[in-house]
């Protein structure tokens, strides 16, 4: 493939060693504080750990969705940087590890794990066939296994194509992706029900899986966009990436920002309008004390700022703006998860302290270090992909 | 495994026809007299329309008691048909606007036709809320204006939001459609030898001369209109779903309704577009313009949206059980095993099971089979609206007020008439306007796009 490589203007360059060191340092600081936080207040730490777990699930599994989407849609514009998303997606391997502390504190997080509470509560009793620790555990294990399996299979085909350039591998991955889509829909829905919705086991909403999905795709897309632009600016990708590619990333971010708002608004409006106490308490809880500020803030953080930040055509192409908005959207997704999860921990007032800072720091460390380790000795663009040339030729 | 070359883009139009040939073939139906088959088809649709018109006149004269609507099922077939037809309209905007924004070039061959279908479907849908109120001559009051009776509309009702959403949607769709037609009108103007046609095309083409400047403005307007049409199309069926979901009737009040209705609308719309296009491409010899690949892609979208609809059905069932709310659980068990179980299982098999056959490539590319599946999809989608509307109303909270709803012959005649209305417009459309965009098809012929390979 050497002639091809010169043709697409890519020469393999290892990431600087300093990046690994930075990632390691951030991870170290985060890890120490996180461990301390578990000793100080293990319940609060477990809630934060749950947010971190869901955030990394979003980035990892959302990335798998983006990869599968490219394959089945036959998209070419995203092919030149699909490898970057593949590397970020490697986080799915770590998810079981991150889930361990959450799982050990299941009793503090989930009301329905207390048998004495469930007994005598009609609503909880009736759903105990689904919400019980053993079935919950089975689901969690199966979902992790499925995500890791699809990640490994998709990655294997993509990597071996770097060497062989075999078109059949693309075909194989298209099939895998098609199978992955329904798997993704089911797993991401029930993960969100298990990990987030069941924090308030009396509450229910049919759209909840879609709501979490919309945030998932946004987070994965933002993480990908940020990494792609930073790598490309430092020359680790190829010169072929131009503003047309950036524009497409920006447009997708913009589209999913709107999609999230649409789903969030639909859920809110329908529950508010019908005004059934079985459903409204969930929103009312998020209206207590200072939670009101967090709830109103969500509209600005998750919708208004990225909406206006990405509305105009030039802003979707501007690497500076895109980097800023990617970081902002990642923050917004964390904010969203905080808004979903923490009211169960602290009902009266919103809480924010050093613990709520420590977990995001650890997350950043994990992502950077995982990226450095997984990308080692790999091409950062899929050099053998038959769609690569077309992808580089892509213009609006 | 088949031999697809991923290094090259699939041609949208087969066989690189010369541009002159595209002009000829697309304007041919407009320049030739309709044949006998056309008149037979037209007389069938006009008969259907006539039956519907008679049924409507009878309804106005004797009152809506001729319909099956009863207490508690006040929303019978009129609302079912309204939701069905609005749904049919959605594929048009999805193809013309959303696929345009997604830069799916294969849409160019089918966008004009689908957009036309949108307009006719929305017109058909519009009939039903008007006749459902029983006194369509009072419909003007739906629009809020300061009048001498001091009567105002209920702004908090989604039924009113429907009025705004559907009328805005119709307007924007129409403008979008017309803007797309302008360059084609100019082409037709330059071709025609008939003086009257020349005048009409000259007026409607707004002085278009295919100049570079015109194209620049055109592309800009087209992009902006596509941007407007996209949220509009989503909002229309979202608001239709609000009609049901803001209430507290079990089976109606569920938060997944908005995206689920939109997916269902696109699903049924695509099935209808596919059905009609299969005939169009055959009769007008457009098989190289609306290729088998295009049909296959449409079938893939049906597979996707059908699966989304299946996801929504499953979620509704699961959450009804999970919620532990008894009326909610009853509503869904009643759907599946109650007196309307027959309708429910028609819906599930047509909407969820049969479209799964599109996983198989052979079926996706087999025209008679895909035609049958798409017909079944539309049957299923009509029954979906029937199941939602009727089952929840016929058995609500109070068992003493339960009643079985049965549509009457007049209801059936009005439904038949709506198909007649829709297809009459469609037939007239095929002989008066180019059903495929001449300009857009030329843009996707191989070799017409600039290549950036060697810069």
GROMACS .gro file of C-alpha atoms in nm, chain A residues 122-123 126-127 130-131 167-168 170-171 174 178 189-190 193 197-198 203-207 248 262-263 266-267 269-271 273-274 276 278-279 386-387 390 393-396, chain B residues 1-2 4-9 103 156-158 161 234 238 242 245-248 253-256 258-259 262 311 315-316 318-319 321-326 329 359 452-453:
model
   84
  122UNK     CA    1  -4.744  -0.225   4.499
  123UNK     CA    2  -4.562  -0.048   4.218
  126UNK     CA    3  -4.514  -0.549   4.039
  127UNK     CA    4  -4.187  -0.472   3.860
  130UNK     CA    5  -3.738  -0.691   3.614
  131UNK     CA    6  -3.581  -0.482   3.888
  167UNK     CA    7  -1.269  -0.469   0.008
  168UNK     CA    8  -1.434  -0.776   0.153
  170UNK     CA    9  -1.566  -0.339   0.439
  171UNK     CA   10  -1.846  -0.568   0.334
  174UNK     CA   11  -2.126  -0.343   0.692
  178UNK     CA   12  -2.631  -0.383   1.048
  189UNK     CA   13  -3.227   0.171   2.608
  190UNK     CA   14  -3.217  -0.085   2.885
  193UNK     CA   15  -3.347   0.236   3.226
  197UNK     CA   16  -3.436   0.564   3.528
  198UNK     CA   17  -3.450   0.302   3.803
  203UNK     CA   18  -4.106   0.682   3.765
  204UNK     CA   19  -4.142   0.575   3.403
  205UNK     CA   20  -4.122   0.733   3.061
  206UNK     CA   21  -4.132   0.550   2.730
  207UNK     CA   22  -3.903   0.803   2.563
  248UNK     CA   23  -2.005   1.795   0.828
  262UNK     CA   24  -3.673   1.790   2.070
  263UNK     CA   25  -3.674   1.473   2.278
  266UNK     CA   26  -4.139   1.625   2.418
  267UNK     CA   27  -4.082   1.436   2.741
  269UNK     CA   28  -4.430   1.888   2.771
  270UNK     CA   29  -4.628   1.566   2.773
  271UNK     CA   30  -4.571   1.502   3.142
  273UNK     CA   31  -4.952   1.883   3.028
  274UNK     CA   32  -5.109   1.557   3.149
  276UNK     CA   33  -5.034   1.289   3.642
  278UNK     CA   34  -4.715   0.926   3.895
  279UNK     CA   35  -4.500   1.113   3.645
  386UNK     CA   36  -1.146   0.156  -0.019
  387UNK     CA   37  -1.361   0.459   0.065
  390UNK     CA   38  -1.343   0.927  -0.197
  393UNK     CA   39  -1.211   1.407  -0.221
  394UNK     CA   40  -1.531   1.495  -0.041
  395UNK     CA   41  -1.649   1.851  -0.099
  396UNK     CA   42  -1.977   2.012  -0.005
  397UNK     CA   43  -2.051  -1.201  -0.150
  398UNK     CA   44  -2.130  -0.966  -0.430
  400UNK     CA   45  -1.940  -0.387  -0.490
  401UNK     CA   46  -1.649  -0.157  -0.558
  402UNK     CA   47  -1.637   0.076  -0.260
  403UNK     CA   48  -1.376   0.295  -0.420
  404UNK     CA   49  -1.631   0.433  -0.661
  405UNK     CA   50  -1.965   0.594  -0.608
  499UNK     CA   51  -2.654   1.522   0.055
  552UNK     CA   52  -5.366   2.550   2.485
  553UNK     CA   53  -5.518   2.280   2.269
  554UNK     CA   54  -5.291   2.077   2.041
  557UNK     CA   55  -5.155   2.378   1.706
  630UNK     CA   56  -4.095   1.695   1.221
  634UNK     CA   57  -4.515   1.568   1.654
  638UNK     CA   58  -4.970   1.563   2.091
  641UNK     CA   59  -5.044   1.221   2.409
  642UNK     CA   60  -5.130   1.532   2.611
  643UNK     CA   61  -5.447   1.363   2.729
  644UNK     CA   62  -5.451   1.120   3.019
  649UNK     CA   63  -5.050   0.935   2.710
  650UNK     CA   64  -4.700   0.808   2.651
  651UNK     CA   65  -4.390   1.018   2.607
  652UNK     CA   66  -4.247   0.829   2.311
  654UNK     CA   67  -4.366   1.234   1.913
  655UNK     CA   68  -4.065   1.055   1.760
  658UNK     CA   69  -4.270   1.089   1.298
  707UNK     CA   70  -3.924  -0.040   1.898
  711UNK     CA   71  -4.136   0.014   2.462
  712UNK     CA   72  -4.501   0.106   2.515
  714UNK     CA   73  -4.274  -0.281   2.842
  715UNK     CA   74  -4.324   0.052   3.017
  717UNK     CA   75  -4.600  -0.328   3.252
  718UNK     CA   76  -4.307  -0.160   3.427
  719UNK     CA   77  -4.513   0.139   3.539
  720UNK     CA   78  -4.735  -0.076   3.757
  721UNK     CA   79  -5.026   0.152   3.664
  722UNK     CA   80  -5.328  -0.073   3.615
  725UNK     CA   81  -5.152  -0.217   3.165
  755UNK     CA   82  -3.306  -0.752   0.549
  848UNK     CA   83  -1.149   1.726  -0.690
  849UNK     CA   84  -0.917   1.436  -0.742
   0.00000   0.00000   0.00000
